[in-house]
């Protein structure tokens, strides 16, 4: 299901964080939002999920305007994985089952339980199903956050710095999971990231943000030393190694 973002702006007090941001993303596509701290990446994700309301502009998923959706309706089409997901003192299974909350009327049905079980299996979390989430490692908890969002059966997944605070092995595993989910389930994904080399491994499109605006948008061709210098203020080289492009600070 296509998400279309048109002219979205947002300000905290008198400080404008987002300025007329527009883009769209289709089924089975992953777009990486890149830029320095404070440029508006996380604020943009919160607007896309109505955690905060865009002060101008329009966001639609399919043909439906987000403003017309109730909380439960929104949760059925958009899944949100924050930087540091919080969990109640619950097992992995119960945490993932929480993703079914928009669908549950009185109690979880057999279908809800089966979906939670299927998602847990798809992320290879079976052996942790009845372990307390708060006793797990950072990488394992991040996978539980993704599983909970997937249990919502959304059309669009939003990830805010999904690899922050993870070691290299878990970074690659989480990015691989996101890439597989997008391709296999034809979900649209919007991911904020700092690691440019990691973004180049999995994203189809890129948005480079500067001062709350979109500075550049497109495919891998926009990830150039010139654009990186303009957006990040850092001189870099871009090399290819083992079939992957790598950004190397000079």
mmCIF file with all atom_site columns, C-alpha atoms in Angstrom, residues 72 76 94 96-109 111-113:
data_model
loop_
_atom_site.group_PDB
_atom_site.id
_atom_site.type_symbol
_atom_site.label_atom_id
_atom_site.label_alt_id
_atom_site.label_comp_id
_atom_site.label_asym_id
_atom_site.label_entity_id
_atom_site.label_seq_id
_atom_site.pdbx_PDB_ins_code
_atom_site.Cartn_x
_atom_site.Cartn_y
_atom_site.Cartn_z
_atom_site.occupancy
_atom_site.B_iso_or_equiv
_atom_site.pdbx_formal_charge
_atom_site.auth_seq_id
_atom_site.auth_comp_id
_atom_site.auth_asym_id
_atom_site.auth_atom_id
_atom_site.pdbx_PDB_model_num
ATOM 1  C CA . UNK A 1 72  ? -7.019  1.358   16.133 1.00 0.00 ? 72  UNK A CA 1
ATOM 2  C CA . UNK A 1 76  ? -3.770  -1.740  11.532 1.00 0.00 ? 76  UNK A CA 1
ATOM 3  C CA . UNK A 1 94  ? 2.634   -11.657 25.526 1.00 0.00 ? 94  UNK A CA 1
ATOM 4  C CA . UNK A 1 96  ? 4.178   -9.736  20.678 1.00 0.00 ? 96  UNK A CA 1
ATOM 5  C CA . UNK A 1 97  ? 0.492   -10.468 21.287 1.00 0.00 ? 97  UNK A CA 1
ATOM 6  C CA . UNK A 1 98  ? 0.116   -6.806  22.311 1.00 0.00 ? 98  UNK A CA 1
ATOM 7  C CA . UNK A 1 99  ? 0.537   -6.039  18.620 1.00 0.00 ? 99  UNK A CA 1
ATOM 8  C CA . UNK A 1 100 ? -2.893  -7.613  18.110 1.00 0.00 ? 100 UNK A CA 1
ATOM 9  C CA . UNK A 1 101 ? -4.540  -5.086  20.453 1.00 0.00 ? 101 UNK A CA 1
ATOM 10 C CA . UNK A 1 102 ? -6.201  -3.086  17.608 1.00 0.00 ? 102 UNK A CA 1
ATOM 11 C CA . UNK A 1 103 ? -8.019  -6.257  16.524 1.00 0.00 ? 103 UNK A CA 1
ATOM 12 C CA . UNK A 1 104 ? -9.008  -7.638  19.935 1.00 0.00 ? 104 UNK A CA 1
ATOM 13 C CA . UNK A 1 105 ? -12.525 -6.886  21.170 1.00 0.00 ? 105 UNK A CA 1
ATOM 14 C CA . UNK A 1 106 ? -12.915 -8.884  24.387 1.00 0.00 ? 106 UNK A CA 1
ATOM 15 C CA . UNK A 1 107 ? -10.134 -11.433 24.408 1.00 0.00 ? 107 UNK A CA 1
ATOM 16 C CA . UNK A 1 108 ? -7.474  -12.748 22.058 1.00 0.00 ? 108 UNK A CA 1
ATOM 17 C CA . UNK A 1 109 ? -8.905  -15.178 19.531 1.00 0.00 ? 109 UNK A CA 1
ATOM 18 C CA . UNK A 1 111 ? -6.368  -16.284 15.074 1.00 0.00 ? 111 UNK A CA 1
ATOM 19 C CA . UNK A 1 112 ? -4.608  -13.650 17.213 1.00 0.00 ? 112 UNK A CA 1
ATOM 20 C CA . UNK A 1 113 ? -2.620  -16.339 19.020 1.00 0.00 ? 113 UNK A CA 1
#
